[in-house]
Amino acid sequence: MAAADPPPSPPVRFGILGCANIARKVSRAILLSPNSTIVAIGSRSAEKAAAFAKDNGFPESTKTYGSYDAVLEDPDVEAVYIPLPTSLHLHWAVLTAKKKKHILLDKPVALNVGELDEILAACEASGVQYMDATMWMHHPRTAEMKAFLSDEQRLGKLKAVHSIFSYNCGGAEFLKNDIRVKPDLDALGALGDTGWYCIRAILWACDYQLPKTVTALRDAEFNESGVILSCGASLLFPDGKLATFYCSFLSNLTMEISVLGENGFLRVHDFVIPFNENVGPFYTNSKTKFSELSIGIEPSPSECLVKTELPQEALMVKEFSSLVKKIKDGLGSEKKWGVISRKTQVVVDAVKASIEKGFEPVEVVYQ
Amino acid sequence: MAAADPPPSPPVRFGILGCANIARKVSRAILLSPNSTIVAIGSRSAEKAAAFAKDNGFPESTKTYGSYDAVLEDPDVEAVYIPLPTSLHLHWAVLTAKKKKHILLDKPVALNVGELDEILAACEASGVQYMDATMWMHHPRTAEMKAFLSDEQRLGKLKAVHSIFSYNCGGAEFLKNDIRVKPDLDALGALGDTGWYCIRAILWACDYQLPKTVTALRDAEFNESGVILSCGASLLFPDGKLATFYCSFLSNLTMEISVLGENGFLRVHDFVIPFNENVGPFYTNSKTKFSELSIGIEPSPSECLVKTELPQEALMVKEFSSLVKKIKDGLGSEKKWGVISRKTQVVVDAVKASIEKGFEPVEVVYQ
């Protein structure tokens, strides 16, 4: 280190609520990120928490608790990662904020925008940072794709977006009993779990403009308990842009975004989780014309490869932790992540409402 | 040639109606195909016909006429390629059939299914072969993709299809004055020109099962004359399969099909016209799972490259000409191309009806 460099800041100290499978990946990310560490984990079983900490290489000093409350009471914990089932988010996120801990909240963030508003209000009242754990937002590829989409020459006016996120890793047992399809745990089903990403992708592509109308596609599929297993929707934007998505627990793992503009086209096939941790590809065409006699096209499509040293989930933690540091430095919290979360939730709610209204269009109201 | 080989059949003798730009490509295909040749072309101007024949390397013996009627009266003409504006199809295709000439009819084949039924009835009455000029159907890639889609292991139950075909080659002048957007010439606009391919792709993927409901996506775009410049629709099938498409004259050239099944996924990015004339790629994933810690997937996607010696449009002409030969051999006509055309037109009509009904669902009736 050069003599003039400031001393490094101490890492942001995370506590984790629960031993969800996804917490293994995010724990690794917290430990990979240069400005964060793990100091506590709580589970309903202290033994389970201890085993989780050991199995996932947590620091030896990590405290393992037999309750979530104990994590929130621990004065050493500055920030909390919450990977609990969605129906528990309202209670635990609000409590976390009240305890003045910063919140990295897994998605779907809430069962509806009313719940999310309570969470965001609690964060605001306590002055803590809020971010949802939508990892792909933080891959450097996402910024490079956005640069393409924002380029008047290369993409031009955006006309249409389509996104798919589906996976099929369960079979009958999953579709009946997994947390993600239990009405008392994750009542939004595939819409909350996979549709969240599609909706976020559409809003991201549209510079977070909200659609004016959302119409669910006929038909959706449900399990015995009425939880959504697959659905889709079309979104109409004020300027005439049109977006569609399809999300599912019943189809092969697929993670696509296609964005069509007046002058160009962008597609990405692994937007949620890159096939390769260190490099994210995307594909573009611009000002494409049929060649002479219409027996081909000009110019050829381009592949763009975006490398990253840290996986996207570690970049997410790094960004979150740097925002926490800003608050500690007296610079206040970053509001944009709450705004983006809320817009995503508003559209999730509108899709659900449209399904419940028999696939009628729903006006999107953003207050 | 080995002594035992039968003598080669004489080539099917084509006449061409008009000097449309697309006729250049199809003329080349007729001359490339081993079982066909061109013997006549008619235009409203004999000079134009003669210049077209010369510019496109037609055989020296080709007769050039100053009317379409003269082509149909020519006893040397066995088959007619009709690339006229859609509003002229009914008149000229029915007349062609009445003159006992086989018909290769460009798409969209008619303004509505009632017109197409008149054309098909005329072909049936005269015992002539009918085929629409949807070239990609004849690329060997199409059969290989179909093999993937039909494979219970690799794709499984088909769940969703999405297709896009758009191009943007005109600007204001095109959008106002091109044949493809003139209400008296091609009243179906982008729906007939580019939507035709998307709808065909969806029906092809679904084994030509018809949807039970078609709902146009809000909103469509129109030119001053009310001709569609961009639109989309969702199609619901009796077994719950869901398809969406987007077609446009207002966006960059894009030609996509995505097919999602329980066990797999297929995508192709140049389905209408392969980027490369000699090889058509497509991409598949099967039984894809997240890898340990969900930091990637297994197995990796596959690229499949399908080579073709003849371009797809020459394979189309070759197939058509072989069906003509079967009729000449007393084996009767092949009905499937009429059936496929008609189903495509039925869905085109349903999308148009849904747009006209304010984007309400339209039941598909197939009689």
XYZ file of C-alpha atoms in Angstrom:
734
model
C 0.000 0.000 0.000
C 1.316 3.458 -0.906
C 1.985 5.781 2.040
C -0.779 8.214 0.962
C -3.580 5.606 0.860
C -6.196 5.940 3.610
C -6.376 3.023 6.016
C -8.821 0.374 4.747
C -12.309 0.547 6.212
C -13.311 -2.328 8.433
C -15.611 -4.725 6.595
C -19.379 -4.507 7.005
C -20.411 -7.169 9.535
C -23.298 -9.366 8.344
C -25.735 -11.492 10.215
C -27.819 -14.071 8.335
C -31.374 -15.114 9.157
C -31.922 -18.796 8.471
C -30.130 -21.560 6.636
C -31.914 -21.409 3.258
C -30.092 -23.033 0.382
C -29.616 -19.660 -1.309
C -27.847 -18.445 1.854
C -24.946 -20.744 0.961
C -24.349 -18.825 -2.240
C -24.790 -15.399 -0.664
C -22.601 -16.324 2.335
C -19.840 -17.223 -0.071
C -20.415 -13.852 -1.769
C -20.180 -11.975 1.549
C -16.873 -13.689 2.234
C -15.621 -13.065 -1.342
C -16.517 -9.386 -1.286
C -13.562 -7.292 -0.017
C -15.656 -4.996 2.197
C -17.853 -7.439 4.120
C -17.715 -10.365 6.503
C -20.057 -12.657 8.437
C -20.286 -12.360 12.203
C -23.518 -14.207 13.056
C -26.125 -16.639 11.773
C -29.416 -17.548 13.384
C -31.690 -20.490 12.747
C -34.660 -21.923 14.611
C -32.114 -24.597 15.628
C -28.745 -23.563 17.060
C -27.266 -26.872 15.902
C -28.399 -26.219 12.359
C -26.887 -22.733 12.454
C -23.580 -24.106 13.734
C -23.479 -26.836 11.106
C -24.304 -24.314 8.367
C -21.503 -21.988 9.520
C -19.030 -24.868 9.539
C -20.115 -26.344 6.207
C -19.888 -22.999 4.476
C -16.506 -21.877 5.753
C -17.719 -19.015 7.947
C -15.029 -17.322 10.069
C -14.303 -19.268 13.280
C -15.501 -16.299 15.303
C -19.001 -16.382 13.783
C -21.713 -16.535 16.439
C -24.394 -19.143 15.811
C -27.800 -18.605 17.358
C -30.957 -20.646 17.854
C -33.233 -17.774 16.846
C -33.464 -14.914 14.360
C -34.058 -12.470 17.215
C -30.661 -13.195 18.688
C -29.001 -12.098 15.441
C -30.940 -8.841 15.482
C -30.055 -8.244 19.145
C -26.337 -8.810 18.517
C -24.679 -5.339 18.640
C -21.843 -6.680 16.482
C -24.210 -7.211 13.527
C -24.436 -4.184 11.221
C -26.276 -5.631 8.244
C -28.638 -8.555 7.821
C -29.172 -10.813 4.841
C -32.747 -12.123 4.866
C -33.384 -15.224 2.734
C -36.572 -16.271 4.564
C -39.797 -17.310 2.830
C -41.619 -14.257 1.483
C -44.481 -14.372 3.963
C -41.966 -13.785 6.779
C -40.317 -10.755 5.161
C -42.661 -8.126 6.536
C -42.124 -9.159 10.149
C -38.392 -9.761 10.028
C -37.391 -6.944 7.692
C -39.330 -4.359 9.700
C -37.822 -5.685 12.932
C -34.345 -5.640 11.384
C -34.782 -2.007 10.388
C -36.079 -1.103 13.839
C -32.912 -2.627 15.284
C -30.970 -0.205 13.010
C -29.476 -2.957 10.893
C -29.076 -2.540 7.123
C -31.089 -5.000 5.017
C -30.181 -7.156 2.047
C -33.561 -8.720 1.348
C -34.058 -11.695 -0.907
C -36.698 -11.587 -3.615
C -39.588 -11.602 -3.955
C -39.287 -8.880 -1.348
C -42.900 -8.967 -0.125
C -46.291 -10.477 -0.835
C -47.544 -7.123 -2.139
C -46.547 -3.501 -2.397
C -48.367 -2.608 0.840
C -46.025 -4.894 2.760
C -43.004 -3.550 0.921
C -44.042 0.000 1.779
C -44.004 -0.908 5.472
C -40.518 -2.362 5.087
C -39.242 0.680 3.178
C -40.829 3.058 5.687
C -39.099 1.228 8.536
C -35.753 1.494 6.692
C -36.338 5.183 6.068
C -37.281 5.831 9.693
C -34.111 4.103 10.905
C -31.844 5.502 8.210
C -30.651 2.036 7.168
C -29.758 0.872 3.674
C -32.197 -1.346 1.759
C -31.373 -3.488 -1.269
C -33.072 -6.497 -2.795
C -30.859 -9.435 -3.640
C -31.320 -9.419 -7.430
C -27.801 -10.467 -8.279
C -27.662 -9.956 -12.040
C -28.157 -6.220 -11.619
C -24.562 -6.081 -10.365
C -22.752 -7.997 -13.123
C -20.631 -5.611 -15.234
C -22.376 -7.164 -18.253
C -25.600 -5.532 -17.124
C -24.030 -2.065 -17.400
C -22.561 -2.900 -20.809
C -25.905 -4.146 -22.070
C -27.510 -0.976 -20.752
C -24.980 1.099 -22.670
C -26.061 -0.682 -25.850
C -29.745 -0.177 -25.062
C -29.194 3.516 -24.361
C -27.347 4.099 -27.634
C -29.495 5.931 -30.163
C -27.345 4.632 -33.011
C -27.036 1.005 -31.964
C -30.523 0.328 -30.537
C -32.548 3.457 -31.173
C -36.054 3.723 -29.819
C -36.919 0.665 -27.772
C -39.957 -1.123 -29.228
C -40.354 -4.525 -27.559
C -38.898 -6.670 -24.786
C -39.400 -10.369 -24.103
C -38.081 -12.316 -21.140
C -38.298 -15.916 -19.964
C -37.204 -17.395 -16.680
C -38.167 -20.936 -15.946
C -36.742 -23.952 -14.223
C -37.920 -27.422 -13.621
C -35.972 -29.008 -10.845
C -38.675 -30.490 -8.767
C -41.202 -32.897 -10.097
C -44.439 -33.651 -8.241
C -42.932 -33.383 -4.759
C -41.513 -29.899 -5.412
C -44.720 -28.663 -6.986
C -46.729 -29.696 -3.955
C -44.431 -29.143 -0.997
C -41.518 -26.829 -1.730
C -41.482 -23.539 0.169
C -41.738 -21.721 -3.152
C -45.215 -23.140 -3.835
C -46.709 -23.122 -0.319
C -49.523 -20.584 -0.022
C -48.553 -19.723 3.560
C -44.858 -19.257 2.703
C -44.423 -18.070 -0.888
C -47.899 -17.367 -2.114
C -46.628 -15.696 -5.295
C -45.171 -18.978 -6.558
C -43.425 -18.806 -9.928
C -44.526 -15.192 -10.424
C -42.613 -14.115 -7.319
C -39.660 -16.409 -7.782
C -38.940 -16.389 -11.527
C -41.365 -13.729 -12.759
C -39.633 -11.227 -10.472
C -36.520 -11.457 -12.660
C -38.436 -11.107 -15.930
C -40.312 -8.071 -14.660
C -37.100 -6.540 -13.355
C -35.453 -7.192 -16.717
C -38.276 -5.450 -18.549
C -38.239 -2.449 -16.204
C -34.452 -2.292 -16.409
C -34.583 -2.285 -20.211
C -37.245 0.450 -20.084
C -35.227 2.711 -17.748
C -37.637 1.865 -14.911
C -40.551 3.502 -16.631
C -43.709 1.734 -15.430
C -46.165 0.203 -17.892
C -49.582 1.795 -18.054
C -51.382 -1.519 -18.535
C -50.541 -5.089 -17.541
C -52.477 -7.994 -19.015
C -51.772 -11.558 -17.893
C -51.559 -14.077 -20.723
C -54.234 -16.741 -20.924
C -53.804 -19.129 -19.145
C -51.748 -19.495 -15.988
C -51.109 -22.840 -14.245
C -51.600 -23.449 -10.526
C -50.942 -26.224 -8.031
C -53.634 -27.772 -5.839
C -53.287 -24.923 -3.349
C -53.830 -22.290 -6.021
C -50.198 -21.142 -6.132
C -48.956 -20.035 -9.575
C -46.693 -22.579 -11.285
C -46.459 -20.759 -14.614
C -47.785 -17.531 -16.042
C -46.991 -14.682 -18.375
C -48.086 -11.166 -19.120
C -47.916 -8.399 -21.658
C -47.023 -4.893 -20.532
C -47.960 -1.815 -22.497
C -45.934 1.338 -21.874
C -47.104 4.935 -22.268
C -45.012 5.443 -25.417
C -46.309 2.259 -27.069
C -43.439 -0.035 -26.116
C -44.661 -3.559 -25.572
C -43.140 -6.216 -23.337
C -44.013 -9.834 -22.683
C -42.664 -12.394 -20.267
C -43.177 -16.004 -19.319
C -42.164 -17.484 -15.994
C -42.502 -21.048 -14.829
C -41.628 -23.859 -12.451
C -42.724 -26.373 -15.106
C -40.188 -25.890 -17.905
C -36.514 -26.463 -18.468
C -34.101 -23.963 -16.928
C -34.111 -20.977 -19.326
C -33.094 -17.363 -18.659
C -33.616 -15.075 -21.642
C -33.972 -11.403 -22.409
C -34.592 -10.106 -25.955
C -34.776 -6.372 -26.556
C -35.883 -5.038 -29.911
C -35.298 -1.461 -30.961
C -35.758 0.574 -34.101
C -32.084 0.223 -34.987
C -30.917 -2.845 -33.134
C -31.508 -5.998 -31.145
C -29.958 -7.420 -27.988
C -30.266 -10.896 -26.545
C -28.822 -12.646 -23.528
C -29.362 -16.274 -22.601
C -28.141 -16.472 -19.028
C -29.166 -13.171 -17.547
C -30.183 -14.476 -14.098
C -27.123 -16.642 -13.475
C -24.302 -16.570 -16.027
C -23.432 -20.019 -17.365
C -19.824 -19.128 -16.613
C -19.021 -17.287 -13.395
C -16.161 -15.250 -14.854
C -17.566 -14.070 -18.155
C -21.008 -13.002 -19.297
C -21.806 -12.937 -23.020
C -24.480 -11.025 -24.839
C -25.372 -10.689 -28.503
C -26.315 -7.676 -30.563
C -27.322 -6.714 -34.072
C -27.500 -3.149 -35.340
C -28.848 -1.636 -38.532
C -29.273 -5.105 -39.937
C -30.341 -5.326 -43.571
C -31.053 -8.178 -45.904
C -28.142 -8.644 -48.258
C -28.518 -8.544 -52.062
C -31.264 -10.950 -53.163
C -32.251 -11.370 -49.486
C -30.087 -14.461 -49.115
C -28.462 -13.366 -45.861
C -27.978 -10.306 -43.671
C -25.463 -7.514 -43.192
C -23.730 -6.902 -40.889
C -23.299 -10.118 -38.923
C -24.436 -10.218 -35.283
C -21.853 -9.410 -32.616
C -20.929 -11.340 -29.489
C -19.755 -9.256 -26.563
C -17.971 -10.986 -23.655
C -17.850 -9.178 -20.326
C -15.353 -10.504 -17.817
C -15.714 -10.193 -14.082
C -13.194 -11.053 -11.389
C -15.842 -11.364 -8.692
C -19.086 -13.276 -9.274
C -22.154 -11.062 -9.599
C -23.458 -11.926 -6.128
C -20.163 -10.782 -4.582
C -20.409 -7.550 -6.573
C -23.923 -7.148 -5.164
C -22.636 -7.526 -1.611
C -19.752 -5.184 -2.382
C -22.128 -2.502 -3.681
C -24.463 -2.947 -0.720
C -21.566 -2.750 1.728
C -20.176 0.367 0.078
C -23.602 2.001 0.527
C -23.587 0.974 4.176
C -20.186 2.605 4.518
C -21.566 5.817 2.995
C -24.232 5.901 5.681
C -21.590 5.350 8.340
C -19.665 8.245 6.791
C -22.720 10.455 7.226
C -23.632 10.552 3.530
C -27.143 9.116 3.926
C -28.746 6.090 2.288
C -29.142 5.294 -1.411
C -32.861 5.331 -2.258
C -32.745 3.922 -5.771
C -32.785 0.265 -4.732
C -35.995 0.777 -2.811
C -37.541 2.568 -5.771
C -36.572 -0.217 -8.195
C -37.815 -2.905 -5.783
C -41.098 -1.108 -5.375
C -41.677 -0.722 -9.119
C -40.956 -4.413 -9.616
C -43.403 -5.297 -6.869
C -46.053 -2.991 -8.354
C -45.879 -4.938 -11.622
C -45.865 -8.310 -9.825
C -49.033 -7.185 -8.063
C -50.607 -6.056 -11.349
C -49.926 -9.418 -13.027
C -51.468 -11.206 -10.057
C -54.477 -8.891 -10.142
C -54.935 -9.477 -13.874
C -54.881 -13.257 -13.373
C -57.427 -12.899 -10.575
C -59.622 -10.736 -12.794
C -59.716 -13.397 -15.496
C -56.830 -12.037 -17.572
C -58.370 -8.613 -17.961
C -56.034 -5.613 -18.364
C -55.045 -3.891 -15.128
C -54.111 -0.229 -15.021
C -50.852 0.322 -13.193
C -51.135 2.956 -10.523
C -47.922 4.179 -8.950
C -48.277 6.442 -5.979
C -25.080 -42.532 -64.851
C -25.327 -46.276 -64.229
C -27.056 -48.245 -66.971
C -29.967 -49.181 -64.697
C -30.895 -45.601 -63.746
C -34.183 -44.350 -65.193
C -33.875 -41.436 -67.579
C -34.086 -38.104 -65.739
C -37.511 -36.469 -65.756
C -37.778 -33.260 -67.712
C -37.778 -30.231 -65.396
C -41.023 -28.609 -64.304
C -41.551 -25.537 -66.514
C -42.325 -22.369 -64.537
C -43.973 -19.145 -65.530
C -43.698 -16.100 -63.281
C -46.323 -13.419 -62.766
C -44.767 -10.008 -62.312
C -41.322 -8.629 -61.570
C -41.526 -8.248 -57.804
C -38.211 -7.977 -55.997
C -38.767 -11.325 -54.293
C -39.160 -12.907 -57.756
C -35.432 -12.373 -58.267
C -34.644 -14.643 -55.371
C -37.217 -17.280 -56.301
C -36.192 -17.209 -59.977
C -32.649 -17.978 -58.928
C -34.053 -20.815 -56.810
C -36.034 -22.241 -59.751
C -32.858 -22.242 -61.809
C -30.786 -23.740 -58.959
C -33.271 -26.532 -58.294
C -32.398 -29.632 -60.371
C -35.994 -30.420 -61.367
C -37.315 -27.052 -62.544
C -36.737 -24.319 -65.089
C -38.244 -21.008 -66.189
C -40.008 -20.768 -69.540
C -42.028 -17.543 -69.254
C -42.460 -14.305 -67.337
C -45.250 -11.773 -67.654
C -45.427 -8.193 -66.476
C -47.810 -5.361 -67.187
C -44.940 -4.119 -69.366
C -43.284 -6.473 -71.880
C -40.115 -4.387 -71.708
C -39.954 -4.783 -67.956
C -40.439 -8.535 -68.271
C -37.658 -8.769 -70.862
C -35.287 -6.689 -68.750
C -36.058 -8.787 -65.670
C -35.386 -12.027 -67.574
C -32.082 -10.683 -68.837
C -30.968 -9.213 -65.498
C -31.710 -12.428 -63.641
C -30.052 -14.870 -66.034
C -33.196 -16.584 -67.286
C -32.705 -19.123 -70.095
C -32.429 -17.430 -73.515
C -35.559 -19.281 -74.626
C -37.715 -17.690 -71.868
C -40.798 -16.015 -73.292
C -41.433 -12.529 -71.968
C -44.983 -11.222 -72.021
C -46.713 -7.890 -71.462
C -49.489 -9.434 -69.383
C -50.070 -12.080 -66.722
C -52.798 -13.639 -68.856
C -50.326 -14.469 -71.601
C -48.289 -16.554 -69.130
C -51.388 -18.483 -68.107
C -52.366 -19.059 -71.746
C -48.917 -20.378 -72.654
C -49.276 -24.188 -73.036
C -45.584 -24.578 -72.286
C -46.069 -23.298 -68.712
C -46.810 -26.075 -66.207
C -46.426 -24.224 -62.923
C -46.744 -20.599 -61.929
C -44.968 -18.663 -59.215
C -47.193 -15.818 -58.001
C -45.403 -13.018 -56.108
C -48.137 -10.427 -56.678
C -49.541 -8.146 -53.943
C -51.909 -10.085 -51.710
C -55.071 -8.388 -52.891
C -54.433 -9.808 -56.382
C -53.949 -13.416 -55.220
C -57.589 -14.455 -55.322
C -58.054 -13.445 -58.948
C -54.762 -14.691 -60.335
C -54.422 -17.872 -58.288
C -57.946 -19.016 -59.120
C -57.350 -18.241 -62.798
C -54.023 -20.096 -62.709
C -55.720 -23.150 -61.246
C -58.484 -22.989 -63.825
C -55.810 -23.023 -66.515
C -54.538 -26.275 -64.942
C -51.237 -24.800 -63.848
C -49.684 -25.711 -60.503
C -49.295 -22.835 -58.040
C -46.421 -21.679 -55.876
C -48.098 -18.780 -54.096
C -46.213 -16.165 -52.142
C -47.336 -15.299 -48.638
C -49.491 -13.940 -47.205
C -51.519 -16.186 -49.457
C -54.796 -14.278 -49.190
C -56.512 -11.423 -47.403
C -58.594 -13.880 -45.371
C -59.428 -17.555 -45.155
C -62.533 -17.150 -47.327
C -60.335 -16.068 -50.230
C -57.866 -18.856 -49.566
C -60.694 -21.378 -49.590
C -61.648 -20.219 -53.089
C -58.054 -20.659 -54.218
C -57.752 -24.110 -52.651
C -61.103 -25.185 -54.090
C -59.951 -24.115 -57.552
C -56.719 -26.122 -57.148
C -58.692 -29.135 -55.942
C -61.135 -28.887 -58.850
C -58.282 -28.762 -61.356
C -56.103 -31.330 -59.584
C -53.128 -28.977 -59.469
C -50.510 -28.730 -56.724
C -50.659 -25.819 -54.250
C -47.828 -24.652 -52.011
C -47.161 -21.367 -50.255
C -43.695 -19.916 -50.629
C -42.629 -20.096 -46.979
C -39.009 -20.945 -47.650
C -37.699 -21.836 -44.190
C -40.021 -24.830 -44.019
C -37.724 -26.529 -46.540
C -34.325 -25.986 -44.904
C -32.961 -29.288 -43.538
C -32.442 -27.418 -40.260
C -36.201 -27.205 -39.876
C -36.510 -31.001 -39.870
C -33.637 -31.325 -37.395
C -35.206 -28.778 -35.079
C -38.493 -30.652 -35.351
C -36.728 -33.867 -34.356
C -35.514 -32.117 -31.210
C -38.981 -30.725 -30.458
C -40.557 -34.153 -30.929
C -38.129 -35.863 -28.583
C -39.722 -36.725 -25.245
C -36.299 -36.869 -23.604
C -34.751 -33.741 -25.055
C -37.726 -31.345 -25.086
C -40.570 -33.192 -23.401
C -44.008 -31.631 -23.259
C -44.018 -28.335 -25.126
C -45.021 -25.476 -22.808
C -44.366 -22.145 -24.540
C -43.256 -20.672 -27.857
C -42.168 -17.133 -28.663
C -41.340 -15.759 -32.091
C -40.253 -12.391 -33.456
C -39.950 -11.283 -37.040
C -39.321 -7.651 -37.697
C -37.432 -5.530 -40.116
C -36.945 -1.865 -40.579
C -35.786 -1.123 -44.061
C -37.983 1.727 -45.043
C -38.346 4.901 -43.126
C -41.261 7.259 -43.653
C -41.531 6.663 -47.404
C -41.789 2.883 -47.014
C -44.314 3.145 -44.212
C -46.568 5.317 -46.330
C -46.155 4.044 -49.862
C -44.659 0.563 -50.080
C -46.921 -2.149 -51.494
C -46.717 -3.941 -48.160
C -48.523 -1.135 -46.347
C -51.073 -0.089 -48.988
C -54.605 -0.945 -47.924
C -55.626 -1.801 -51.493
C -52.576 -4.056 -52.074
C -51.416 -5.668 -48.833
C -54.033 -4.761 -46.289
C -52.601 -7.153 -43.691
C -49.404 -5.082 -43.433
C -46.806 -6.400 -40.990
C -49.203 -9.089 -39.761
C -49.391 -10.627 -43.229
C -45.782 -10.082 -44.172
C -43.781 -10.809 -41.005
C -46.492 -12.115 -38.668
C -47.192 -14.901 -41.181
C -43.775 -16.394 -40.391
C -44.192 -16.106 -36.627
C -47.600 -17.761 -36.755
C -46.298 -20.483 -39.041
C -43.385 -21.047 -36.642
C -45.750 -21.410 -33.699
C -48.046 -23.816 -35.547
C -45.043 -25.775 -36.812
C -43.682 -26.109 -33.258
C -47.129 -27.225 -32.070
C -47.509 -29.914 -34.766
C -50.110 -27.754 -36.525
C -52.534 -27.961 -33.672
C -54.654 -24.812 -33.744
C -54.941 -22.533 -30.700
C -58.337 -22.318 -29.070
C -58.004 -18.616 -28.277
C -56.025 -15.803 -29.878
C -55.612 -12.477 -28.081
C -53.791 -9.600 -29.744
C -51.341 -7.771 -27.490
C -52.121 -4.196 -26.557
C -51.323 -2.123 -28.601
C -50.742 -2.459 -32.313
C -49.312 0.333 -34.495
C -50.843 1.479 -37.776
C -49.973 3.847 -40.596
C -52.207 6.696 -41.752
C -54.241 4.294 -43.875
C -54.898 1.988 -40.940
C -52.532 -0.763 -42.114
C -50.758 -2.664 -39.319
C -47.084 -1.689 -38.879
C -46.484 -3.738 -35.728
C -48.519 -6.068 -33.585
C -48.335 -9.179 -31.457
C -50.600 -11.806 -29.997
C -50.797 -14.561 -27.442
C -52.173 -17.948 -28.472
C -53.639 -20.389 -25.987
C -53.764 -24.052 -27.016
C -56.245 -26.689 -25.823
C -53.598 -28.426 -23.671
C -52.484 -25.188 -22.000
C -49.485 -24.459 -24.218
C -48.985 -20.743 -24.611
C -47.403 -18.912 -27.521
C -46.619 -15.267 -28.144
C -45.274 -13.428 -31.148
C -44.325 -9.925 -32.189
C -44.094 -8.781 -35.786
C -43.117 -5.378 -37.081
C -42.007 -3.108 -39.880
C -40.675 -0.653 -37.288
C -37.824 -2.556 -35.642
C -34.427 -3.862 -36.589
C -34.299 -7.041 -38.669
C -34.792 -9.874 -36.165
C -35.960 -13.468 -36.802
C -36.302 -15.511 -33.623
C -38.037 -18.628 -32.409
C -37.778 -19.824 -28.789
C -39.462 -23.073 -27.791
C -39.683 -24.048 -24.149
C -40.506 -27.576 -23.035
C -40.623 -29.451 -19.774
C -37.206 -30.970 -20.423
C -35.545 -28.656 -22.886
C -35.284 -25.413 -24.807
C -34.588 -24.571 -28.432
C -33.753 -21.252 -29.992
C -32.930 -20.088 -33.481
C -31.993 -16.568 -34.497
C -32.314 -16.615 -38.272
C -35.262 -18.859 -38.904
C -36.766 -16.904 -41.797
C -33.566 -16.385 -43.766
C -30.371 -18.047 -42.509
C -27.545 -15.573 -41.963
C -25.385 -17.977 -43.959
C -26.854 -19.644 -47.037
C -25.008 -22.928 -46.587
C -25.405 -23.629 -42.897
C -28.198 -23.048 -40.428
C -27.434 -23.094 -36.685
C -29.758 -23.691 -33.781
C -29.206 -23.935 -30.051
C -30.587 -26.345 -27.494
C -30.504 -27.060 -23.780
C -31.841 -30.236 -22.196
C -32.405 -31.251 -18.594
C -30.550 -28.154 -17.497
C -29.901 -27.815 -13.775
C -28.191 -25.221 -11.663
C -24.760 -26.431 -10.679
C -23.649 -26.734 -7.041
C -24.258 -23.435 -5.201
C -26.253 -22.231 -8.231
C -23.230 -20.509 -9.722
C -23.711 -21.905 -13.221
C -25.616 -24.592 -15.108
C -25.122 -28.177 -16.235
C -24.939 -29.311 -18.952
C -23.828 -26.480 -21.234
C -26.081 -25.484 -24.149
C -25.439 -27.143 -27.513
C -25.002 -25.578 -30.922
C -26.177 -27.641 -33.857
C -25.068 -26.674 -37.381
C -27.098 -27.983 -40.296
C -25.463 -27.747 -43.691
C -27.344 -27.480 -46.950
C -25.966 -27.654 -50.464
C -28.949 -25.862 -51.962
C -30.383 -22.715 -50.373
C -33.736 -23.216 -48.658
C -35.696 -21.510 -51.438
C -34.230 -23.909 -54.015
C -35.191 -26.824 -51.770
C -38.697 -25.373 -51.659
C -38.874 -25.285 -55.457
C -37.396 -28.781 -55.624
C -40.038 -30.128 -53.250
C -42.818 -28.347 -55.104
C -41.559 -29.627 -58.448
C -41.312 -33.190 -57.140
C -44.967 -32.954 -56.070
C -45.879 -31.690 -59.542
C -44.088 -34.698 -61.000
C -46.105 -37.006 -58.768
C -49.291 -35.545 -60.173
C -47.949 -36.046 -63.686
C -47.204 -39.642 -62.706
C -50.841 -40.073 -61.711
C -50.184 -40.103 -57.960
C -52.436 -37.151 -57.122
C -51.652 -33.924 -55.314
C -50.175 -33.408 -51.847
C -52.817 -31.756 -49.639
C -50.716 -30.928 -46.587
C -49.405 -27.615 -47.901
C -52.936 -26.361 -48.379
C -53.872 -27.475 -44.884
C -50.850 -25.748 -43.320
C -51.475 -22.572 -45.321
C -55.096 -22.538 -44.255
C -54.299 -22.970 -40.558
C -51.781 -20.146 -40.762
C -54.361 -17.922 -42.435
C -56.985 -18.835 -39.817
C -54.672 -17.545 -37.081
C -53.745 -14.421 -39.085
C -57.470 -13.727 -39.371
C -57.996 -14.296 -35.639
C -55.214 -11.849 -34.699
C -56.725 -9.255 -37.024
C -60.172 -9.865 -35.551
C -58.825 -9.510 -32.004
C -57.181 -6.187 -32.874
C -60.439 -4.996 -34.432
C -62.354 -6.075 -31.318
C -60.136 -3.961 -29.107
C -57.691 -6.734 -28.154
C -60.383 -9.041 -26.852
C -59.815 -12.815 -27.059
C -61.071 -14.456 -30.251
C -62.122 -18.098 -30.336
C -60.501 -19.935 -33.214
C -63.000 -21.819 -35.306
C -61.629 -24.253 -37.852
C -64.128 -25.714 -40.224
